[in-house]
Amino acid sequence: MVKKRACVFISGTGTNLKSIINYSRDYNFPININLIISNNKSAKGIYFAKKFAIPHKIINQTRNQFEKIAIKELRNRKIDLICLAGFMKVLTKNFIRNFNGKIVNIHPSLLPKYKGLNTYKRAIEKGDKLFGCTVHYVNEKLDSGKIIIKKRVHIANAETVEKLKKKVQVEEYKAYATAIRKIYNPN
Ligand code: GRF
């Protein structure tokens, strides 16, 4: 199997990045991580690029400059798939069109519920019993592209944002891996 070439975009801790790297080291996993891009020079996740000797680029610029440099890097490295993993910049329509159907994101909610930020808090305050995460394609509308997979968790009585986030993240790592397998092997 020839592996597809992927780039992960991060802004923060990078635990999803770490998990995808670990999966990608398996011969049978459909992608390799060939590039990591961070828009934040202090992102903790950059550590994993160094640890696993994966090329990385920090692009700490305005959105248009960021995208211009990113597109060049992605083309140079012949990237087939962009995985957003805690990437906090909203991409322009132009960028998304350039990589149509090749950008995926992980979002902490059962989409289409709770698009945007502060999803844990909003779900707890609403009194929801079910929560989770969604991996979806990125289109021009925020958190609205075609859904690839969702994973559910229960919201406990007296749930806290921190505890819920931890529970969801465990599911996120599995969800991202399953979604990537599904993209290249839909049956
Ligand atoms: C994840 O929980 C994801 O749902 C959201 O941002 C968080 C990133 O966490 N999009 P990490 O940087 O992967 O640890």
GROMACS .gro file of C-alpha atoms and ligand atoms in nm:
model
  201
    1MET     CA    1   0.000   0.000   0.000
    2VAL     CA    2   0.131   0.342  -0.092
    3LYS     CA    3   0.056   0.573   0.195
    4LYS     CA    4  -0.105   0.910   0.141
    5ARG     CA    5   0.089   1.215   0.252
    6ALA     CA    6  -0.075   1.417   0.529
    7CYS     CA    7  -0.014   1.745   0.706
    8VAL     CA    8  -0.151   1.824   1.052
    9PHE     CA    9  -0.238   2.184   1.141
   10ILE     CA   10  -0.216   2.270   1.512
   11SER     CA   11  -0.234   2.572   1.740
   12GLY     CA   12  -0.202   2.418   2.087
   13THR     CA   13  -0.127   2.108   2.290
   14GLY     CA   14  -0.126   1.865   2.001
   15THR     CA   15  -0.252   1.551   2.175
   16ASN     CA   16  -0.457   1.463   1.866
   17LEU     CA   17  -0.145   1.518   1.659
   18LYS     CA   18   0.048   1.283   1.886
   19SER     CA   19  -0.220   1.019   1.851
   20ILE     CA   20  -0.233   1.046   1.470
   21ILE     CA   21   0.147   1.019   1.456
   22ASN     CA   22   0.133   0.702   1.662
   23TYR     CA   23  -0.131   0.545   1.438
   24SER     CA   24   0.056   0.649   1.126
   25ARG     CA   25   0.361   0.453   1.231
   26ASP     CA   26   0.161   0.138   1.162
   27TYR     CA   27   0.237   0.003   0.816
   28ASN     CA   28  -0.133  -0.055   0.749
   29PHE     CA   29  -0.250   0.293   0.842
   30PRO     CA   30  -0.336   0.484   0.520
   31ILE     CA   31  -0.135   0.802   0.585
   32ASN     CA   32   0.206   0.922   0.689
   33ILE     CA   33   0.248   1.261   0.853
   34ASN     CA   34   0.489   1.443   0.625
   35LEU     CA   35   0.441   1.794   0.758
   36ILE     CA   36   0.314   1.975   1.067
   37ILE     CA   37   0.210   2.338   1.050
   38SER     CA   38   0.149   2.557   1.354
   39ASN     CA   39   0.023   2.914   1.346
   40ASN     CA   40   0.141   2.955   1.705
   41LYS     CA   41   0.510   2.953   1.784
   42SER     CA   42   0.440   2.854   2.146
   43ALA     CA   43   0.218   2.556   2.061
   44LYS     CA   44   0.317   2.264   2.283
   45GLY     CA   45   0.241   2.025   1.998
   46ILE     CA   46   0.552   2.137   1.809
   47TYR     CA   47   0.740   1.912   2.051
   48PHE     CA   48   0.596   1.607   1.875
   49ALA     CA   49   0.728   1.724   1.538
   50LYS     CA   50   1.074   1.737   1.690
   51LYS     CA   51   1.038   1.413   1.882
   52PHE     CA   52   0.933   1.215   1.575
   53ALA     CA   53   1.158   1.409   1.333
   54ILE     CA   54   0.868   1.526   1.119
   55PRO     CA   55   0.924   1.845   0.920
   56HIS     CA   56   0.738   2.136   1.073
   57LYS     CA   57   0.674   2.494   0.987
   58ILE     CA   58   0.566   2.772   1.221
   59ILE     CA   59   0.371   3.037   1.032
   60ASN     CA   60   0.295   3.316   1.273
   61GLN     CA   61   0.142   3.566   1.028
   62THR     CA   62  -0.182   3.731   0.923
   63ARG     CA   63  -0.436   3.493   0.773
   64ASN     CA   64  -0.357   3.573   0.410
   65GLN     CA   65   0.017   3.546   0.461
   66PHE     CA   66  -0.030   3.229   0.663
   67GLU     CA   67  -0.227   3.069   0.383
   68LYS     CA   68   0.010   3.181   0.110
   69ILE     CA   69   0.307   3.024   0.287
   70ALA     CA   70   0.109   2.714   0.387
   71ILE     CA   71  -0.008   2.650   0.029
   72LYS     CA   72   0.351   2.664  -0.092
   73GLU     CA   73   0.465   2.418   0.176
   74LEU     CA   74   0.175   2.183   0.112
   75ARG     CA   75   0.244   2.179  -0.263
   76ASN     CA   76   0.617   2.131  -0.218
   77ARG     CA   77   0.557   1.830   0.000
   78LYS     CA   78   0.278   1.694  -0.221
   79ILE     CA   79   0.030   1.676   0.066
   80ASP     CA   80  -0.289   1.476  -0.006
   81LEU     CA   81  -0.473   1.534   0.321
   82ILE     CA   82  -0.483   1.818   0.575
   83CYS     CA   83  -0.592   1.721   0.927
   84LEU     CA   84  -0.693   2.011   1.149
   85ALA     CA   85  -0.628   1.918   1.511
   86GLY     CA   86  -0.694   2.199   1.754
   87PHE     CA   87  -0.620   2.453   1.481
   88MET     CA   88  -0.772   2.782   1.592
   89LYS     CA   89  -0.760   2.991   1.275
   90VAL     CA   90  -1.060   2.993   1.041
   91LEU     CA   91  -0.943   2.917   0.687
   92THR     CA   92  -1.054   3.133   0.395
   93LYS     CA   93  -1.286   3.012   0.121
   94ASN     CA   94  -0.997   3.047  -0.119
   95PHE     CA   95  -0.776   2.812   0.083
   96ILE     CA   96  -1.055   2.559   0.124
   97ARG     CA   97  -1.128   2.565  -0.250
   98ASN     CA   98  -0.761   2.500  -0.320
   99PHE     CA   99  -0.781   2.175  -0.122
  100ASN     CA  100  -1.140   2.086  -0.190
  101GLY     CA  101  -1.241   1.763  -0.015
  102LYS     CA  102  -0.894   1.721   0.131
  103ILE     CA  103  -0.931   1.900   0.464
  104VAL     CA  104  -1.076   1.731   0.772
  105ASN     CA  105  -1.133   1.861   1.123
  106ILE     CA  106  -1.215   1.722   1.466
  107HIS     CA  107  -1.473   1.912   1.663
  108PRO     CA  108  -1.574   1.858   2.028
  109SER     CA  109  -1.949   1.811   1.994
  110LEU     CA  110  -2.199   1.589   1.819
  111LEU     CA  111  -2.240   1.808   1.511
  112PRO     CA  112  -2.458   1.976   1.396
  113LYS     CA  113  -2.509   2.059   1.764
  114TYR     CA  114  -2.275   2.315   1.921
  115LYS     CA  115  -2.072   2.452   1.634
  116GLY     CA  116  -1.801   2.700   1.733
  117LEU     CA  117  -1.633   2.744   2.072
  118ASN     CA  118  -1.702   2.651   2.437
  119THR     CA  119  -1.895   2.342   2.340
  120TYR     CA  120  -1.843   2.155   2.670
  121LYS     CA  121  -1.976   2.442   2.879
  122ARG     CA  122  -2.272   2.500   2.651
  123ALA     CA  123  -2.375   2.133   2.659
  124ILE     CA  124  -2.343   2.105   3.039
  125GLU     CA  125  -2.541   2.425   3.092
  126LYS     CA  126  -2.811   2.301   2.860
  127GLY     CA  127  -2.847   1.988   3.074
  128ASP     CA  128  -2.758   1.750   2.787
  129LYS     CA  129  -2.694   1.388   2.876
  130LEU     CA  130  -2.509   1.296   2.557
  131PHE     CA  131  -2.203   1.462   2.416
  132GLY     CA  132  -1.912   1.362   2.196
  133CYS     CA  133  -1.693   1.451   1.903
  134THR     CA  134  -1.721   1.463   1.527
  135VAL     CA  135  -1.468   1.428   1.246
  136HIS     CA  136  -1.590   1.607   0.936
  137TYR     CA  137  -1.474   1.745   0.604
  138VAL     CA  138  -1.411   2.118   0.606
  139ASN     CA  139  -1.625   2.329   0.378
  140GLU     CA  140  -1.677   2.702   0.356
  141LYS     CA  141  -1.914   2.715   0.655
  142LEU     CA  142  -1.778   2.672   1.008
  143ASP     CA  143  -1.812   2.314   1.143
  144SER     CA  144  -2.065   2.229   0.872
  145GLY     CA  145  -1.893   1.997   0.623
  146LYS     CA  146  -1.989   1.636   0.556
  147ILE     CA  147  -1.963   1.421   0.868
  148ILE     CA  148  -1.726   1.122   0.856
  149ILE     CA  149  -1.772   0.983   1.205
  150LYS     CA  150  -1.907   1.075   1.549
  151LYS     CA  151  -1.829   0.924   1.889
  152ARG     CA  152  -2.049   0.964   2.192
  153VAL     CA  153  -1.981   1.008   2.564
  154HIS     CA  154  -2.225   1.048   2.851
  155ILE     CA  155  -2.243   1.366   3.054
  156ALA     CA  156  -2.240   1.266   3.420
  157ASN     CA  157  -2.438   1.437   3.695
  158ALA     CA  158  -2.231   1.729   3.825
  159GLU     CA  159  -2.008   1.709   3.519
  160THR     CA  160  -1.727   1.963   3.486
  161VAL     CA  161  -1.581   2.109   3.169
  162GLU     CA  162  -1.239   1.963   3.252
  163LYS     CA  163  -1.367   1.612   3.315
  164LEU     CA  164  -1.588   1.615   3.009
  165LYS     CA  165  -1.304   1.739   2.792
  166LYS     CA  166  -1.081   1.453   2.912
  167LYS     CA  167  -1.350   1.196   2.838
  168VAL     CA  168  -1.414   1.339   2.493
  169GLN     CA  169  -1.046   1.355   2.406
  170VAL     CA  170  -1.002   0.983   2.464
  171GLU     CA  171  -1.277   0.929   2.207
  172GLU     CA  172  -1.129   1.192   1.974
  173TYR     CA  173  -0.807   0.995   1.933
  174LYS     CA  174  -1.000   0.686   1.824
  175ALA     CA  175  -1.242   0.886   1.612
  176TYR     CA  176  -0.968   1.058   1.414
  177ALA     CA  177  -0.794   0.729   1.337
  178THR     CA  178  -1.119   0.560   1.234
  179ALA     CA  179  -1.214   0.857   1.018
  180ILE     CA  180  -0.880   0.854   0.835
  181ARG     CA  181  -0.913   0.482   0.767
  182LYS     CA  182  -1.267   0.540   0.644
  183ILE     CA  183  -1.164   0.817   0.405
  184TYR     CA  184  -0.935   0.581   0.215
  185ASN     CA  185  -1.134   0.264   0.266
  186PRO     CA  186  -1.500   0.367   0.270
  187ASN     CA  187  -1.639   0.010   0.284
  188GRF     C1  188  -0.951   1.897   2.059
  188GRF     O1  189  -1.016   1.860   2.174
  188GRF     C2  190  -1.043   1.921   1.943
  188GRF     O2  191  -1.169   1.873   1.963
  188GRF     C3  192  -1.049   2.069   1.927
  188GRF     O3  193  -0.932   2.119   1.984
  188GRF     C4  194  -0.876   2.028   2.077
  188GRF     C5  195  -0.732   2.014   2.048
  188GRF     O4  196  -0.662   1.941   2.142
  188GRF     N1  197  -1.070   2.101   1.789
  188GRF     P1  198  -0.514   1.891   2.112
  188GRF     O5  199  -0.432   2.014   2.071
  188GRF     O6  200  -0.520   1.789   2.004
  188GRF     O7  201  -0.465   1.835   2.241
   0.00000   0.00000   0.00000
